[in-house]
XYZ file of C-alpha atoms in Angstrom:
358
model
C 110.945 -15.396 79.798
C 107.887 -13.416 78.649
C 106.401 -11.315 81.422
C 102.684 -11.822 81.947
C 100.378 -8.900 81.238
C 99.499 -6.936 84.355
C 95.768 -6.162 84.558
C 94.129 -3.778 87.007
C 90.390 -4.297 87.371
C 88.680 -1.104 88.544
C 85.188 -1.493 89.940
C 82.859 -1.142 92.916
C 83.392 -2.831 96.253
C 80.942 -5.361 97.663
C 79.826 -2.967 100.402
C 76.832 -2.154 98.219
C 75.851 -5.461 96.662
C 75.005 -5.342 92.982
C 75.519 -7.332 89.808
C 78.388 -5.160 88.581
C 80.408 -5.647 91.781
C 79.733 -9.382 91.787
C 80.759 -9.704 88.133
C 83.951 -7.690 88.646
C 85.011 -9.734 91.676
C 84.129 -12.980 89.886
C 86.296 -11.943 86.920
C 89.193 -11.141 89.251
C 88.908 -14.538 90.944
C 88.741 -16.431 87.635
C 91.764 -14.608 86.211
C 93.701 -15.187 89.421
C 92.950 -18.913 89.318
C 93.979 -19.120 85.647
C 97.290 -17.302 86.261
C 97.459 -16.238 82.590
C 97.716 -12.582 83.622
C 98.722 -10.877 86.850
C 95.561 -9.245 88.166
C 94.742 -6.786 90.938
C 91.555 -4.986 91.972
C 91.107 -1.310 92.768
C 87.783 -0.159 94.237
C 86.115 3.036 93.051
C 84.595 3.630 96.496
C 87.547 3.368 98.919
C 87.074 3.942 102.627
C 89.054 6.531 104.537
C 91.132 5.115 107.394
C 89.851 4.878 110.964
C 88.362 8.031 112.459
C 88.288 9.848 109.108
C 85.458 7.581 107.945
C 83.030 9.954 109.643
C 83.584 12.296 106.680
C 82.061 9.663 104.399
C 78.788 9.712 106.315
C 78.025 13.305 105.327
C 76.191 13.802 101.996
C 78.118 15.761 99.336
C 81.250 15.732 101.493
C 81.202 11.938 101.191
C 81.298 12.194 97.394
C 84.093 14.766 97.440
C 86.430 12.929 99.824
C 85.776 9.515 98.282
C 86.437 10.866 94.771
C 89.686 12.494 95.882
C 90.859 9.320 97.595
C 89.923 7.267 94.522
C 91.796 9.626 92.164
C 94.854 9.505 94.429
C 94.789 5.685 94.468
C 94.638 5.719 90.649
C 97.688 7.974 90.441
C 99.584 5.718 92.839
C 98.739 2.462 91.069
C 97.922 2.848 87.373
C 101.544 3.118 86.240
C 102.244 -0.409 87.540
C 99.876 -2.097 85.066
C 99.682 -2.762 81.332
C 95.875 -2.882 81.059
C 93.098 -1.136 82.960
C 89.793 -3.018 82.929
C 87.299 -0.385 84.052
C 83.759 -1.359 85.045
C 81.131 1.262 84.279
C 77.530 2.110 85.014
C 75.773 5.255 83.738
C 74.945 8.865 84.635
C 76.784 10.237 87.700
C 78.441 6.897 88.352
C 80.016 7.065 84.889
C 81.321 10.554 85.600
C 82.726 9.734 89.052
C 84.190 6.250 88.545
C 85.277 5.272 84.991
C 85.978 8.803 83.740
C 88.968 9.443 86.094
C 90.297 5.945 85.390
C 90.169 6.460 81.613
C 91.805 9.890 81.801
C 94.580 8.779 84.152
C 95.084 5.554 82.213
C 95.609 7.496 79.002
C 97.888 9.935 80.834
C 100.186 7.027 81.712
C 99.895 5.481 78.242
C 98.112 2.342 79.443
C 95.627 0.213 77.492
C 92.109 0.967 78.754
C 89.097 -1.336 78.417
C 85.771 0.249 79.384
C 83.354 -2.503 80.483
C 79.895 -0.876 80.348
C 77.073 -2.735 82.132
C 74.097 -0.393 82.439
C 70.707 -1.170 80.932
C 70.127 2.607 80.913
C 72.737 3.099 78.182
C 70.372 4.534 75.568
C 69.020 7.212 77.883
C 72.480 7.920 79.264
C 73.982 8.427 75.805
C 71.001 10.489 74.675
C 70.926 12.900 77.607
C 74.576 12.839 78.728
C 76.231 12.028 75.417
C 77.869 15.454 75.098
C 80.466 14.435 77.673
C 80.065 10.631 77.804
C 80.817 9.990 74.120
C 84.212 11.776 74.048
C 85.250 9.861 77.171
C 84.084 6.547 75.725
C 86.081 7.207 72.546
C 89.223 7.560 74.658
C 89.022 3.899 75.687
C 90.929 1.459 73.497
C 87.876 -0.796 73.527
C 84.338 -0.551 74.883
C 83.137 -3.951 76.073
C 79.483 -4.723 76.843
C 77.801 -7.951 78.013
C 75.216 -8.313 75.214
C 74.604 -7.699 71.523
C 71.667 -5.588 72.726
C 74.107 -2.983 74.070
C 76.277 -3.320 70.953
C 73.213 -2.165 68.984
C 72.482 0.651 71.456
C 76.043 1.959 71.184
C 75.967 1.665 67.390
C 72.859 3.885 67.248
C 74.929 6.524 69.018
C 77.868 6.183 66.648
C 80.022 4.165 69.051
C 81.643 0.789 68.531
C 81.406 -1.902 71.207
C 82.447 -5.537 71.605
C 80.181 -8.095 73.301
C 81.730 -10.335 75.949
C 79.079 -12.032 78.104
C 78.976 -11.959 81.863
C 80.086 -15.258 83.268
C 78.624 -17.368 86.016
C 79.936 -20.309 87.982
C 77.995 -23.237 86.625
C 77.414 -26.504 88.434
C 75.102 -29.520 88.583
C 71.447 -28.882 87.848
C 69.372 -28.913 91.046
C 65.970 -29.203 89.371
C 65.638 -32.951 89.952
C 64.846 -32.257 93.616
C 61.920 -30.012 92.742
C 59.354 -32.336 91.248
C 56.788 -31.223 93.838
C 57.293 -27.499 94.488
C 56.083 -25.721 97.642
C 55.957 -23.408 95.577
C 58.575 -20.913 96.740
C 59.089 -17.945 94.422
C 62.364 -16.028 94.627
C 63.455 -12.507 93.639
C 67.033 -11.228 93.793
C 67.062 -7.616 92.577
C 67.871 -4.417 94.434
C 64.943 -2.301 95.562
C 65.045 0.481 92.991
C 62.132 1.627 90.825
C 63.464 0.255 87.543
C 63.815 -3.262 88.991
C 60.075 -3.219 89.787
C 60.082 -5.645 92.733
C 56.727 -4.077 93.636
C 55.137 -5.807 90.628
C 56.404 -9.185 91.829
C 54.689 -8.661 95.184
C 51.458 -7.584 93.451
C 51.562 -10.656 91.201
C 52.328 -12.913 94.152
C 49.232 -11.585 95.949
C 47.150 -12.714 92.960
C 48.821 -16.133 92.890
C 48.221 -16.639 96.631
C 44.475 -16.550 96.064
C 44.816 -19.719 93.969
C 47.820 -21.227 95.762
C 47.507 -20.379 99.460
C 50.600 -22.450 100.293
C 52.846 -20.287 98.046
C 55.775 -18.342 99.495
C 57.910 -15.466 98.231
C 61.509 -14.809 99.275
C 62.884 -11.387 98.330
C 66.610 -10.637 98.535
C 68.151 -7.190 98.162
C 68.109 -3.670 99.489
C 67.590 -0.141 98.262
C 65.511 3.010 98.344
C 62.164 1.230 97.864
C 62.428 -0.995 100.958
C 59.938 0.983 103.089
C 57.400 1.122 100.251
C 57.737 -2.630 99.688
C 57.261 -3.332 103.400
C 54.096 -1.219 103.334
C 52.803 -3.082 100.271
C 53.327 -6.459 101.947
C 51.406 -5.196 104.986
C 48.563 -3.721 102.927
C 48.177 -6.957 100.939
C 48.215 -9.105 104.062
C 51.295 -11.034 102.995
C 53.250 -10.929 106.274
C 54.648 -14.330 107.062
C 54.490 -15.582 103.470
C 56.611 -12.842 101.868
C 60.039 -12.804 103.501
C 62.735 -10.161 103.031
C 66.271 -11.434 103.624
C 68.063 -8.095 103.205
C 71.243 -7.900 101.103
C 73.013 -11.269 100.894
C 76.730 -11.685 100.046
C 77.527 -13.713 96.913
C 78.980 -16.546 98.998
C 75.547 -17.167 100.570
C 73.403 -16.794 97.455
C 73.797 -20.396 96.302
C 71.671 -21.691 99.168
C 68.851 -19.242 98.430
C 68.732 -20.358 94.809
C 68.858 -23.985 95.924
C 65.884 -23.453 98.263
C 63.775 -21.746 95.577
C 61.346 -23.348 93.142
C 60.831 -20.506 90.642
C 62.840 -17.344 90.017
C 60.881 -14.173 89.120
C 62.151 -10.927 87.581
C 59.958 -7.938 86.626
C 62.451 -5.200 85.733
C 61.441 -2.228 83.578
C 64.960 -1.315 82.426
C 67.693 -3.918 82.152
C 70.630 -5.300 80.239
C 71.812 -8.796 81.233
C 70.599 -9.592 84.755
C 73.212 -11.719 86.467
C 70.495 -13.136 88.707
C 68.720 -14.727 85.726
C 71.960 -16.396 84.638
C 72.545 -17.615 88.190
C 69.052 -19.120 88.272
C 69.768 -20.820 84.949
C 73.035 -22.184 86.318
C 71.316 -24.222 89.038
C 68.287 -25.251 87.013
C 65.585 -23.071 88.561
C 62.662 -22.232 86.242
C 62.687 -18.526 85.365
C 59.869 -16.040 84.764
C 60.965 -12.622 83.564
C 59.854 -9.406 81.927
C 61.104 -8.578 78.431
C 62.838 -5.334 79.427
C 65.919 -4.103 77.552
C 68.420 -6.820 76.719
C 66.607 -9.651 78.515
C 65.239 -11.171 75.249
C 68.880 -11.711 74.255
C 69.256 -14.222 77.122
C 65.664 -15.424 77.706
C 63.580 -17.027 74.977
C 59.904 -17.427 75.805
C 58.904 -21.052 76.385
C 62.400 -22.240 75.542
C 64.583 -21.098 78.457
C 62.012 -19.075 80.439
C 58.517 -17.669 80.526
C 58.853 -14.102 79.211
C 56.076 -11.548 79.787
C 55.637 -7.879 78.818
C 57.332 -5.450 81.205
C 55.025 -3.790 83.736
C 52.159 -6.241 83.165
C 51.233 -7.596 86.602
C 48.404 -9.771 85.266
C 50.714 -11.466 82.752
C 53.334 -11.960 85.457
C 50.807 -13.544 87.839
C 49.486 -15.775 85.059
C 53.010 -16.979 84.238
C 53.726 -17.683 87.911
C 50.558 -19.771 88.191
C 51.307 -21.595 84.931
C 54.838 -22.459 86.034
C 53.466 -24.153 89.149
C 50.599 -25.918 87.373
C 52.908 -27.201 84.625
C 56.033 -27.700 86.689
C 57.407 -30.581 84.620
C 57.363 -28.264 81.604
C 58.994 -25.520 83.697
C 61.776 -27.940 84.635
C 62.232 -28.832 80.968
C 62.832 -25.137 80.212
C 65.161 -24.959 83.196
C 67.211 -27.857 81.830
C 67.506 -26.099 78.467
C 68.539 -22.888 80.239
C 71.137 -24.773 82.302
C 72.692 -26.169 79.139
C 72.575 -22.748 77.460
C 74.293 -20.940 80.328
C 76.967 -23.626 80.620
C 77.796 -23.342 76.918
C 77.659 -19.543 76.701
C 78.399 -17.979 80.090
C 80.825 -20.320 81.856
C 84.388 -19.128 82.405
C 85.580 -21.628 79.807
C 83.291 -19.917 77.260
C 84.526 -16.348 77.867
C 88.136 -16.770 79.020
C 89.760 -16.481 75.597
C 87.788 -13.330 74.751
C 89.240 -11.487 77.733
C 92.721 -12.807 77.026
C 92.588 -11.420 73.478
C 91.399 -8.023 74.741
C 94.212 -7.919 77.295
C 96.759 -8.906 74.651
C 97.654 -11.996 76.676
C 98.952 -15.212 75.049
């Protein structure tokens, strides 16, 4: 009897909701259901037990004790597995999370896949390349979600393999939306490069023409206070609603309740939220930042506008409402595209080959 390959996925926990954590957990669940490999998950941000958790509330000390606990958990567990599938962001996160996993994985002679997800790759490799590139070359394979990042890595002399993110696809919901409210929806964390502020500015413009319009904003982050102040200054209380961070299990209902999904990021790779909107047939409006043009074609699967252009964003939002039948046509094309390209059935074999599984 041939023993199944043992795969350890190493990634962030869902305590701090983000696309990378959602994608890592989704991959674990899909592999578990398939039972082609034996899979486990090790978090890069473990919690200390009981009363010792107070140490993780103190800046700097939190980083030190969490990193030590993470390194110890790697030493205890890595030897049990054939393949380490290491999720990676950039900058300090790259140094603190994937770097120890790669080094310890190589120490134990295990196959290491580095799954890099950051849209900030070019800047990271330009400014931090002196230490990032040697670490990346230690991985047996660098895997990225888009051909956009394959090109970025190639410019820095590094090889990479594209395996798309995957989403759970289902029936298209667009048929229920022939007469939108309209309710716009944003699902990005509140950090500067995701530019949620521009969505609120554009929504304020749209409200002057469509006073019944609503905006639902999901997420959390360092810009929350500034966004609250903007909503107050623009007089949008009551029509712009913040939900706070929402666990993946509850996101489906928010997408189902929305009429149009809006993204305005300035730096990006492959936003999972856009693919999720595609998967339920919601019309999408997005900026053209980073790798987004690799998954969003203007007037085919979405309305795509220049990054950091509030006027263009507002115009696209108004157009999507005024020509909603056309928006639903694009949404249907996007639904078909995501089902063919980003479903688990479409990416399963690519991961199996990288793991060396039958």
